[in-house]
């Protein structure tokens, strides 16, 4: 083993990096960063408002947080080479459950906790059916997507459930820290915790191992089923949190409030550098994809671009960003 | 380069037969690794040239360059004295070079003739409709000109392993049909072949010498010696030696592959432990797995290596899978140190002190794109070995202490002499032998009392094998019991204290194999068949 060190940690780190990573790896690592910087440069040049604190925190960050939770949630199954397609329906379902518990049962803050737990519960269902039933997660969650959103519709009769609870609203939009909306604080705290979970815990490590080669993990003595279920439990819980905070923010829940989040979250995850083939990337990177989408949407709003056109542009940027951040060296065949 | 090569070059210049194919000063670098350095070799018309070298010596890289999969950084390729550039596999076949891969480049769900002409479909189609009759006719003609007998109408999925290989060879000729004397590269062509298949292959190569020249790459030195006119030895990306067939011996080849003399006592049998008075560690009683084996009973003592042999389908690999927890036993019992163990779950078995080195290193043993560190620690994650401490909470098993993890990886690298740029290198950058050492190493961190190994030295080279044997002897000294399943009989005999012989799902005999009085191969083979 080489033990020479230069004494300068940055130089050492770069040396180590160069030893193990190729130029394509570097591009993959930096791709989403570059994309974000390009977008920021473009919107700074074209809009006076863009690079202001109020816009960046009050709009870009604030509007990205729900997507952040959902994208962090979806990262875990994808890292394991599975997928959770039911994320947006879990957001709607827990939101609706929370609103009903507040409105009809006057549970107050307890409703928030129960809303999150509802997400955890349906995550357990997803995970158990997938891991124990040995049914591909794509199909399990495609089914549960329909089941959960149908349930949300059934509970509400299709109507929105508004409630009047200023205290709860403050949980999302208040400023416990001056100038920083609580929702942004929630987002950053959860982001750090979830990134730590992927990086530092047994669960995180097994998640990477399962994503690269489940058989190897199994033969190494990993309780594979437990951690496969775990990924969906984490996913469900974070989606539950997203639903609860979204409900708190708008003091209302609708059975369709999560719609659109599935596609955006997958785009954010892949843009961040987590491959759909599993094993590489991680939640710490997903935030980059979320910010690319957040900045792009905000910038286009500021420029007054028509919303239909926005969708088309968003699609192009997603493909471009994925092209920049995918390591094709490791993928022989793309289907 | 040493003098041996120089003198060989002289001999070639003076020789009468035509140089059909020549590569000069090829160099290829991957990220920070020189895979090939100044490699030159030539192939005369009708010649079979052997190419040997340890894992990671550069054999595959060279073949990949010659067949257009990689491009060399420096150096040139000549066909009939003309410099050619081979930048993709199509160009290679255009120049008359075709490769037969180890894993046979055939598509199972297509028929034989469709596979044979896969690349030429456009030439045999009218308005997109494939002219199957012509394919079948021309396919049959090609086969008969090569003396190969195959049913081309069958789907390749129904071909035997040996038939697939024959088809791959025919395909190599088909791809180069426009050249009258193709250059066929054979990558480990005998791997996985039974004896009949091997004989058939060698017959074909001999017969086809007047139609083609061959490069023959193999780990099996006796086979290389048998078939090759000349043999090149690659070591660390360089051609270090070059032998005419009559001057070559297995010992000489091994020596130049490894760069030193292979230790006389390859299997270190004199270090074999006397386990007469040791405690029994693993007890297998009446174990059965329906359709694979039944009523297998034996026990393994502390520090003992218990070999298991048998022909394919004898149930030996299935037994390994049950012993390691991959499959569940239908009948019988398994006990470690007298405590019964439930089969059918590897993680439960691992917790009981069983380690498993599976047969397929790449698909079952290694996370190829994860760093060495992650591979080594994988079975230990979640145990106190790498658990972090949190003030106030004490040791938290679900938190990883990266320092401990680094130490563990460094320790394995040092103990098993793993050659790697760093513990952060993804395993894909390591050679097969070094990957295998990691697979062994990751099983050694936890308290392993029984290690089940299925062909632990499969596909690794002489030097790495010797090191693996040394490690196993060390483990035996540490009191680890081993179940050693192997296809290679010399290795099995050399390493084992006792050898269980499997035949049609039954353990038919247990043969003692003490140092100095090892059983003969023929004796085992008699019992196996």
Coordinates of C-alpha atoms in Angstrom, one line a residue, chain B:
Chain B
X1 CA 13.3 -7.9 -23.6
X2 CA 15.5 -10.8 -23.0
X3 CA 17.9 -12.6 -25.3
X4 CA 15.5 -15.5 -25.8
X5 CA 13.1 -13.3 -27.7
X6 CA 15.9 -11.8 -29.8
X7 CA 17.2 -15.1 -30.9
X8 CA 13.6 -16.1 -31.8
X9 CA 13.2 -13.1 -33.9
X10 CA 16.3 -14.1 -35.8
X11 CA 14.9 -17.6 -36.4
X12 CA 11.8 -16.1 -37.8
X13 CA 13.5 -13.9 -40.2
X14 CA 15.4 -16.8 -41.6
X15 CA 12.4 -19.1 -41.7
X16 CA 10.8 -19.9 -45.0
X17 CA 7.1 -20.0 -44.1
X18 CA 5.2 -16.7 -44.7
X19 CA 4.4 -14.4 -41.9
X20 CA 0.7 -14.0 -42.1
X21 CA 0.1 -11.7 -39.2
X22 CA 2.4 -9.5 -37.1
X23 CA 1.9 -7.1 -34.3
X24 CA 4.7 -4.7 -33.5
X25 CA 5.4 -2.8 -30.3
X26 CA 1.8 -2.6 -29.1
X27 CA 1.2 -0.5 -26.1
X28 CA -2.1 -0.1 -24.2
X29 CA -2.8 1.9 -21.1
X30 CA -5.9 2.1 -19.0
X31 CA -6.4 4.5 -16.2
X32 CA -3.0 4.5 -14.6
X33 CA -2.3 0.9 -15.6
X34 CA 0.0 -0.2 -18.4
X35 CA -1.8 -3.2 -19.7
X36 CA 0.5 -3.9 -22.6
X37 CA 4.0 -2.6 -23.2
X38 CA 6.0 -3.1 -26.4
X39 CA 4.3 -6.3 -27.3
X40 CA 5.4 -7.9 -30.6
X41 CA 4.5 -11.3 -32.0
X42 CA 3.9 -12.9 -35.3
X43 CA 1.9 -15.8 -36.7
X44 CA 2.9 -17.7 -39.8
X45 CA 0.6 -19.3 -42.3
X46 CA -0.8 -22.5 -40.9
X47 CA 0.6 -22.0 -37.5
X48 CA -0.9 -22.5 -34.0
X49 CA 0.7 -20.1 -31.6
X50 CA 0.1 -20.4 -27.9
X51 CA -0.2 -17.4 -25.6
X52 CA 0.1 -17.9 -21.9
X53 CA 0.4 -15.6 -18.9
X54 CA -1.0 -15.1 -15.5
X55 CA -4.3 -13.3 -14.9
X56 CA -3.7 -9.6 -15.5
X57 CA -0.7 -10.3 -17.7
X58 CA -2.5 -8.7 -20.6
X59 CA -3.7 -11.7 -22.7
X60 CA -7.3 -10.5 -22.9
X61 CA -6.3 -7.0 -23.7
X62 CA -4.1 -8.2 -26.5
X63 CA -6.9 -10.3 -28.0
X64 CA -9.3 -7.4 -27.6
X65 CA -7.0 -5.2 -29.6
X66 CA -6.4 -7.7 -32.3
X67 CA -10.1 -8.3 -32.7
X68 CA -11.0 -4.6 -32.8
X69 CA -12.7 -4.2 -29.4
X70 CA -10.0 -2.0 -28.0
X71 CA -7.5 0.3 -29.8
X72 CA -3.8 0.2 -29.1
X73 CA -2.2 3.5 -27.9
X74 CA 1.0 2.7 -29.8
X75 CA 2.2 0.1 -32.2
X76 CA 1.0 -1.4 -35.5
X77 CA -0.7 -4.5 -36.9
X78 CA 0.4 -6.1 -40.2
X79 CA -1.5 -8.6 -42.3
X80 CA 0.7 -10.2 -45.0
X81 CA 3.2 -7.4 -44.5
X82 CA 0.7 -4.6 -45.0
X83 CA 0.0 -2.3 -42.2
X84 CA -3.7 -2.4 -41.3
X85 CA -5.8 -0.5 -38.8
X86 CA -8.4 -2.5 -36.8
X87 CA -10.7 -0.1 -35.1
X88 CA -13.8 -2.2 -34.7
X89 CA -14.7 -5.9 -34.9
X90 CA -16.1 -5.5 -38.4
X91 CA -12.7 -4.2 -39.6
X92 CA -11.0 -7.1 -37.9
X93 CA -13.1 -9.6 -39.8
X94 CA -12.6 -7.6 -42.9
X95 CA -8.9 -8.1 -42.4
X96 CA -9.4 -11.8 -41.8
X97 CA -9.1 -11.8 -38.0
X98 CA -11.9 -13.4 -36.0
X99 CA -12.1 -14.2 -32.3
X100 CA -13.9 -17.1 -30.5
X101 CA -14.7 -15.8 -27.1
X102 CA -14.7 -18.0 -24.0
X103 CA -18.4 -17.4 -23.4
X104 CA -19.1 -18.2 -27.1
X105 CA -20.6 -15.3 -29.0
X106 CA -23.8 -17.0 -29.9
X107 CA -27.5 -16.0 -29.3
X108 CA -29.3 -18.9 -27.7
X109 CA -32.8 -18.1 -29.0
X110 CA -31.8 -18.1 -32.6
X111 CA -31.1 -21.2 -34.7
X112 CA -27.6 -22.4 -35.7
X113 CA -27.7 -21.0 -39.2
X114 CA -29.1 -17.7 -38.0
X115 CA -26.2 -17.4 -35.6
X116 CA -23.7 -18.4 -38.2
X117 CA -24.7 -15.5 -40.5
X118 CA -25.8 -13.0 -37.9
X119 CA -23.5 -10.2 -39.1
X120 CA -24.3 -10.9 -42.8
X121 CA -28.1 -10.7 -42.6
X122 CA -28.3 -7.6 -44.8
X123 CA -26.4 -9.5 -47.6
X124 CA -28.9 -12.4 -47.4
X125 CA -32.1 -10.4 -47.4
X126 CA -34.4 -9.1 -50.1
X127 CA -36.4 -6.2 -49.0
X128 CA -35.8 -7.1 -45.4
X129 CA -36.9 -10.6 -45.8
X130 CA -34.2 -13.1 -44.8
X131 CA -33.5 -15.8 -47.4
X132 CA -33.3 -18.7 -45.0
X133 CA -32.9 -21.4 -47.6
X134 CA -29.7 -19.9 -48.9
X135 CA -28.4 -19.5 -45.3
X136 CA -29.1 -23.1 -44.6
X137 CA -27.4 -24.3 -47.8
X138 CA -24.4 -22.1 -47.4
X139 CA -24.2 -22.9 -43.7
X140 CA -24.1 -26.6 -44.5
X141 CA -21.4 -26.0 -47.1
X142 CA -19.2 -24.1 -44.6
X143 CA -19.7 -26.7 -42.0
X144 CA -18.7 -29.5 -44.3
X145 CA -15.6 -27.6 -45.5
X146 CA -14.6 -27.3 -41.9
X147 CA -15.4 -30.9 -41.1
X148 CA -17.8 -29.8 -38.3
X149 CA -21.0 -31.7 -37.8
X150 CA -24.0 -29.7 -36.4
X151 CA -27.7 -29.5 -36.8
X152 CA -28.1 -25.9 -38.0
X153 CA -31.9 -25.9 -37.8
X154 CA -31.9 -26.4 -34.0
X155 CA -32.1 -23.4 -31.7
X156 CA -28.7 -22.8 -30.2
X157 CA -30.3 -23.0 -26.7
X158 CA -30.6 -26.8 -27.4
X159 CA -26.9 -27.1 -28.3
X160 CA -24.4 -28.7 -26.0
X161 CA -21.6 -26.6 -24.7
X162 CA -19.2 -28.3 -27.1
X163 CA -21.5 -27.8 -30.0
X164 CA -21.8 -24.1 -29.2
X165 CA -18.1 -23.8 -29.4
X166 CA -18.0 -25.6 -32.7
X167 CA -20.6 -23.2 -33.9
X168 CA -18.5 -20.2 -32.7
X169 CA -15.5 -21.5 -34.6
X170 CA -17.6 -22.0 -37.7
X171 CA -18.9 -18.5 -37.2
X172 CA -15.3 -17.1 -37.0
X173 CA -14.7 -18.8 -40.4
X174 CA -18.0 -17.4 -41.8
X175 CA -17.1 -13.9 -40.8
X176 CA -13.8 -14.1 -42.6
X177 CA -15.1 -16.1 -45.5
X178 CA -13.8 -13.5 -48.0
X179 CA -10.2 -14.2 -46.9
X180 CA -8.7 -17.5 -47.9
X181 CA -6.6 -17.9 -44.8
X182 CA -8.2 -16.3 -41.7
X183 CA -6.5 -15.7 -38.4
X184 CA -8.6 -17.2 -35.6
X185 CA -8.1 -16.1 -32.0
X186 CA -9.2 -18.7 -29.5
X187 CA -9.7 -17.3 -26.0
X188 CA -9.7 -20.1 -23.4
X189 CA -11.3 -22.5 -25.8
X190 CA -11.1 -25.5 -23.5
X191 CA -12.6 -23.9 -20.4
X192 CA -15.8 -25.8 -19.5
X193 CA -15.2 -28.5 -22.1
X194 CA -15.5 -32.1 -21.2
X195 CA -12.7 -34.4 -22.5
X196 CA -14.7 -35.4 -25.7
X197 CA -15.3 -31.8 -26.5
X198 CA -11.6 -31.0 -26.0
X199 CA -10.5 -33.8 -28.3
X200 CA -12.9 -32.7 -31.0
X201 CA -11.6 -29.2 -30.7
X202 CA -8.0 -30.2 -31.0
X203 CA -8.8 -32.5 -34.0
X204 CA -10.5 -29.5 -35.7
X205 CA -7.6 -27.2 -35.1
X206 CA -5.1 -29.7 -36.5
X207 CA -7.3 -30.3 -39.5
X208 CA -7.8 -26.7 -40.2
X209 CA -4.2 -25.7 -40.2
X210 CA -4.0 -25.6 -43.9
X211 CA -7.0 -23.2 -44.0
X212 CA -6.2 -20.9 -41.1
X213 CA -3.7 -19.8 -38.5
X214 CA -4.6 -19.8 -34.8
X215 CA -3.7 -18.0 -31.6
X216 CA -4.5 -20.3 -28.7
X217 CA -4.9 -18.7 -25.3
X218 CA -5.3 -20.9 -22.3
X219 CA -4.5 -21.5 -18.6
X220 CA -4.1 -25.1 -19.2
X221 CA -0.4 -25.3 -20.0
X222 CA -0.5 -29.0 -21.0
X223 CA -3.0 -28.2 -23.7
X224 CA -1.0 -25.2 -24.9
X225 CA 2.0 -27.4 -25.1
X226 CA 0.1 -30.1 -27.0
X227 CA -1.4 -27.9 -29.7
X228 CA 1.0 -25.0 -30.3
X229 CA 4.0 -24.7 -32.6
X230 CA 5.4 -21.8 -30.7
X231 CA 4.4 -20.3 -27.3
X232 CA 4.7 -16.6 -26.2
X233 CA 4.7 -15.9 -22.5
X234 CA 3.2 -12.6 -21.3
X235 CA 4.0 -11.2 -17.9
X236 CA 2.9 -7.8 -16.6
X237 CA 2.0 -6.6 -20.1
X238 CA 5.3 -7.6 -21.7
X239 CA 6.3 -10.6 -23.8
X240 CA 9.0 -12.1 -21.5
X241 CA 9.7 -15.3 -23.3
X242 CA 9.1 -17.2 -26.4
X243 CA 9.5 -20.9 -26.9
X244 CA 9.5 -23.3 -29.8
X245 CA 7.3 -26.3 -29.0
X246 CA 10.2 -28.7 -28.7
X247 CA 12.0 -26.6 -26.1
X248 CA 9.0 -25.8 -24.0
X249 CA 8.0 -27.7 -20.8
X250 CA 5.3 -27.0 -18.3
X251 CA 7.9 -26.0 -15.7
X252 CA 9.6 -23.6 -18.0
X253 CA 6.3 -22.0 -19.0
X254 CA 5.3 -21.6 -15.4
X255 CA 8.6 -20.2 -14.4
X256 CA 8.5 -17.5 -17.0
X257 CA 4.8 -16.7 -16.3
X258 CA 5.4 -16.3 -12.6
X259 CA 8.9 -14.8 -13.0
X260 CA 10.4 -17.2 -10.5
X261 CA 10.5 -20.9 -9.9
X262 CA 7.3 -22.3 -8.8
X263 CA 7.8 -23.7 -5.3
X264 CA 8.6 -27.4 -5.4
X265 CA 5.9 -28.2 -2.9
X266 CA 3.1 -26.4 -4.7
X267 CA 0.3 -27.5 -2.4
X268 CA 2.4 -27.2 0.7
X269 CA 1.3 -30.6 1.8
X270 CA 4.0 -30.9 4.4
X271 CA 2.2 -28.1 6.2
X272 CA -1.0 -30.1 6.3
X273 CA -2.2 -30.3 9.8
X274 CA -2.6 -33.5 11.7
X275 CA -6.2 -33.3 12.8
X276 CA -6.5 -36.8 14.4
X277 CA -7.0 -35.3 17.9
X278 CA -8.9 -32.2 17.0
X279 CA -12.5 -31.5 17.9
X280 CA -15.2 -32.1 15.4
X281 CA -16.4 -28.7 14.1
X282 CA -18.9 -29.5 11.4
X283 CA -21.2 -32.4 11.5
X284 CA -23.3 -33.3 8.5
X285 CA -25.8 -36.1 9.1
X286 CA -28.1 -37.7 6.5
X287 CA -28.3 -34.4 4.6
X288 CA -30.4 -34.5 1.5
X289 CA -31.6 -32.0 -1.2
X290 CA -34.2 -33.6 -3.5
X291 CA -33.0 -34.0 -7.0
X292 CA -29.4 -33.3 -6.2
X293 CA -28.1 -35.5 -3.4
X294 CA -29.3 -37.6 -0.5
X295 CA -28.2 -39.1 2.8
X296 CA -24.8 -37.4 2.9
X297 CA -23.0 -37.7 6.3
X298 CA -19.5 -36.7 7.2
X299 CA -17.8 -34.5 9.8
X300 CA -14.9 -32.1 9.5
X301 CA -12.5 -31.5 12.3
X302 CA -11.0 -28.2 13.4
X303 CA -8.2 -27.2 11.0
X304 CA -9.1 -29.9 8.6
X305 CA -9.5 -29.5 4.9
X306 CA -12.2 -31.8 3.7
X307 CA -12.2 -32.2 -0.1
X308 CA -15.2 -33.1 -2.2
X309 CA -14.9 -34.4 -5.7
X310 CA -17.3 -35.7 -8.3
X311 CA -18.2 -35.3 -11.9
X312 CA -20.6 -32.6 -13.0
X313 CA -24.1 -33.5 -11.8
X314 CA -22.8 -35.6 -8.9
X315 CA -24.3 -33.2 -6.5
X316 CA -21.1 -31.7 -5.1
X317 CA -21.9 -28.1 -6.0
X318 CA -25.5 -28.6 -4.7
X319 CA -24.0 -29.9 -1.5
X320 CA -21.8 -26.8 -1.2
X321 CA -24.9 -24.6 -1.7
X322 CA -26.7 -26.3 1.2
X323 CA -23.7 -26.2 3.4
X324 CA -23.4 -22.5 2.9
X325 CA -27.1 -21.8 3.3
X326 CA -27.9 -20.8 -0.3
X327 CA -30.3 -23.8 -0.6
X328 CA -32.3 -25.5 2.1
X329 CA -31.9 -29.1 2.9
X330 CA -34.9 -31.3 2.6
X331 CA -33.7 -33.9 5.0
X332 CA -30.9 -34.4 7.5
X333 CA -29.1 -32.1 9.8
X334 CA -26.1 -29.7 10.0
X335 CA -24.4 -28.8 13.2
X336 CA -21.5 -26.6 14.1
X337 CA -19.6 -27.4 17.3
X338 CA -22.6 -29.6 18.2
X339 CA -25.2 -26.9 17.7
X340 CA -27.8 -27.6 15.0
X341 CA -27.9 -25.0 12.2
X342 CA -31.0 -24.3 10.1
X343 CA -30.2 -24.4 6.4
X344 CA -31.6 -22.3 3.7
X345 CA -30.4 -18.8 4.7
X346 CA -26.9 -17.5 4.2
X347 CA -27.2 -14.7 6.7
X348 CA -28.2 -17.1 9.4
X349 CA -25.4 -19.4 8.5
X350 CA -22.9 -16.5 8.5
X351 CA -24.0 -15.6 11.9
X352 CA -23.2 -19.2 13.0
X353 CA -19.7 -18.9 11.7
X354 CA -19.9 -20.3 8.2
X355 CA -18.2 -18.5 5.3
X356 CA -18.8 -19.2 1.7
X357 CA -16.6 -18.7 -1.4
X358 CA -19.0 -19.3 -4.3
X359 CA -18.1 -20.8 -7.6
X360 CA -18.7 -17.7 -9.8
X361 CA -16.4 -15.1 -8.6
X362 CA -17.6 -12.2 -10.6
X363 CA -21.4 -12.8 -10.4
X364 CA -21.5 -14.3 -6.9
X365 CA -18.5 -13.0 -4.9
X366 CA -17.6 -9.5 -5.8
X367 CA -19.2 -6.1 -6.1
X368 CA -17.1 -5.2 -9.1
X369 CA -17.8 -1.4 -9.1
X370 CA -17.5 -0.9 -5.4
X371 CA -14.1 -0.2 -3.8
X372 CA -12.1 -3.0 -2.3
X373 CA -12.8 -1.6 1.1
X374 CA -16.6 -2.1 0.7
X375 CA -16.1 -5.6 -0.6
X376 CA -13.9 -6.7 2.3
X377 CA -16.1 -5.3 5.0
X378 CA -19.5 -6.4 3.5
X379 CA -20.0 -9.5 5.7
X380 CA -18.8 -7.6 8.8
X381 CA -21.0 -4.6 8.4
X382 CA -23.6 -4.5 11.2
X383 CA -21.3 -6.3 13.6
X384 CA -19.1 -4.9 16.3
X385 CA -16.1 -5.3 14.0
X386 CA -16.8 -2.1 12.2
X387 CA -19.4 -0.6 14.6
X388 CA -19.0 3.1 15.5
X389 CA -19.1 4.4 19.0
X390 CA -21.4 7.2 19.9
X391 CA -20.9 9.1 23.1
X392 CA -23.7 8.2 25.5
X393 CA -24.9 5.2 23.4
X394 CA -21.8 3.1 23.3
X395 CA -21.2 0.8 20.3
X396 CA -23.9 1.3 17.7
X397 CA -23.8 -1.7 15.3
X398 CA -25.8 0.1 12.5
X399 CA -23.2 2.9 12.3
X400 CA -20.1 2.2 10.3
X401 CA -16.7 3.3 11.7
X402 CA -14.8 4.2 8.6
X403 CA -11.4 4.0 10.4
X404 CA -12.0 0.5 11.5
X405 CA -13.2 -0.4 8.0
X406 CA -10.1 1.1 6.5
X407 CA -7.9 -0.9 8.9
X408 CA -9.8 -4.1 8.0
X409 CA -9.2 -3.5 4.3
X410 CA -5.6 -2.6 4.8
X411 CA -5.1 -5.7 6.9
X412 CA -6.5 -8.0 4.2
X413 CA -4.5 -6.3 1.5
X414 CA -1.4 -6.9 3.6
X415 CA -2.1 -10.4 4.8
X416 CA -3.2 -11.8 1.5
X417 CA -0.8 -9.8 -0.5
X418 CA -3.5 -8.2 -2.7
X419 CA -2.1 -6.1 -5.5
X420 CA -4.2 -3.0 -5.8
X421 CA -3.5 0.7 -6.3
X422 CA -5.4 1.4 -3.1
X423 CA -8.2 0.1 -0.9
X424 CA -10.5 2.6 -2.6
X425 CA -10.0 1.0 -6.0
X426 CA -13.1 -0.6 -7.5
X427 CA -12.6 -4.4 -7.8
X428 CA -13.1 -4.2 -11.6
X429 CA -9.6 -2.7 -11.8
X430 CA -8.0 -5.7 -10.1
X431 CA -6.9 -9.0 -11.8
X432 CA -8.9 -12.1 -11.3
X433 CA -6.5 -13.6 -8.8
X434 CA -6.5 -10.5 -6.7
X435 CA -10.3 -10.3 -6.8
X436 CA -10.4 -13.9 -5.5
X437 CA -8.1 -13.0 -2.6
X438 CA -10.6 -10.3 -1.7
X439 CA -13.4 -12.8 -1.8
X440 CA -11.5 -15.0 0.5
X441 CA -10.4 -12.1 2.7
X442 CA -13.9 -10.8 3.3
X443 CA -14.8 -14.2 4.8
X444 CA -11.9 -14.1 7.2
X445 CA -12.9 -11.0 9.3
X446 CA -15.7 -12.5 11.3
X447 CA -15.2 -15.5 13.5
X448 CA -15.4 -18.1 10.7
X449 CA -15.2 -21.6 12.0
X450 CA -16.2 -23.3 8.8
X451 CA -15.3 -22.1 5.3
X452 CA -17.1 -23.7 2.3
X453 CA -15.3 -23.1 -1.0
X454 CA -16.5 -24.1 -4.4
X455 CA -13.5 -24.1 -6.8
X456 CA -11.7 -21.4 -5.0
X457 CA -8.8 -21.2 -7.5
X458 CA -11.0 -21.3 -10.6
X459 CA -9.7 -19.0 -13.4
X460 CA -6.8 -17.7 -11.4
X461 CA -3.2 -18.1 -12.4
X462 CA -0.4 -20.2 -11.0
X463 CA 1.2 -17.6 -8.7
X464 CA -2.2 -16.5 -7.3
X465 CA -3.1 -20.2 -6.7
X466 CA 0.0 -20.8 -4.8
X467 CA -0.8 -17.9 -2.6
X468 CA -4.4 -19.0 -2.0
X469 CA -3.0 -22.4 -1.0
X470 CA -0.7 -20.7 1.5
X471 CA -3.6 -18.7 2.9
X472 CA -5.7 -21.9 3.3
X473 CA -2.9 -23.6 5.2
X474 CA -2.7 -20.6 7.5
X475 CA -6.4 -20.8 8.1
X476 CA -6.1 -24.4 8.9
X477 CA -3.4 -23.6 11.5
X478 CA -5.9 -21.0 13.0
X479 CA -8.4 -23.9 13.4
X480 CA -10.7 -23.1 10.6
X481 CA -12.4 -26.1 9.1
X482 CA -12.8 -26.2 5.4
X483 CA -15.0 -27.9 2.9
X484 CA -13.0 -27.8 -0.3
X485 CA -15.0 -28.5 -3.4
X486 CA -12.9 -28.6 -6.5
X487 CA -12.9 -29.8 -10.1
X488 CA -9.1 -30.0 -10.4
X489 CA -8.0 -33.2 -8.9
X490 CA -4.3 -32.5 -8.3
X491 CA -5.3 -29.5 -6.3
X492 CA -8.0 -31.4 -4.4
X493 CA -5.6 -34.2 -3.6
X494 CA -2.8 -31.9 -2.7
X495 CA -4.8 -29.7 -0.3
X496 CA -7.2 -32.1 1.4
X497 CA -6.8 -34.1 4.6
X498 CA -9.6 -36.4 3.5
X499 CA -11.6 -36.5 0.2
X500 CA -15.3 -37.3 0.0
X501 CA -16.3 -38.7 -3.4
X502 CA -19.7 -37.8 -4.7
X503 CA -21.4 -40.0 -7.3
X504 CA -25.0 -39.6 -8.5
X505 CA -26.0 -37.7 -5.4
X506 CA -24.4 -40.0 -2.9
X507 CA -21.2 -39.7 -0.9
X508 CA -19.8 -43.0 -2.0
X509 CA -16.5 -43.0 -0.3
X510 CA -14.2 -40.9 1.9
X511 CA -10.5 -41.3 1.0
X512 CA -7.7 -40.4 3.4
X513 CA -5.2 -38.0 1.9
X514 CA -2.3 -37.7 4.4
X515 CA 0.9 -35.9 3.4
X516 CA 3.4 -38.4 1.9
X517 CA 0.7 -40.9 1.1
X518 CA -1.7 -39.0 -1.2
X519 CA -4.2 -41.0 -3.2
X520 CA -3.7 -41.3 -7.0
X521 CA -5.9 -39.4 -9.3
X522 CA -6.9 -42.6 -11.1
X523 CA -8.1 -44.0 -7.8
X524 CA -10.5 -41.0 -7.3
X525 CA -11.6 -41.0 -10.9
X526 CA -12.5 -44.7 -10.7
X527 CA -14.8 -43.9 -7.7
X528 CA -16.2 -40.8 -9.4
X529 CA -17.5 -42.6 -12.5

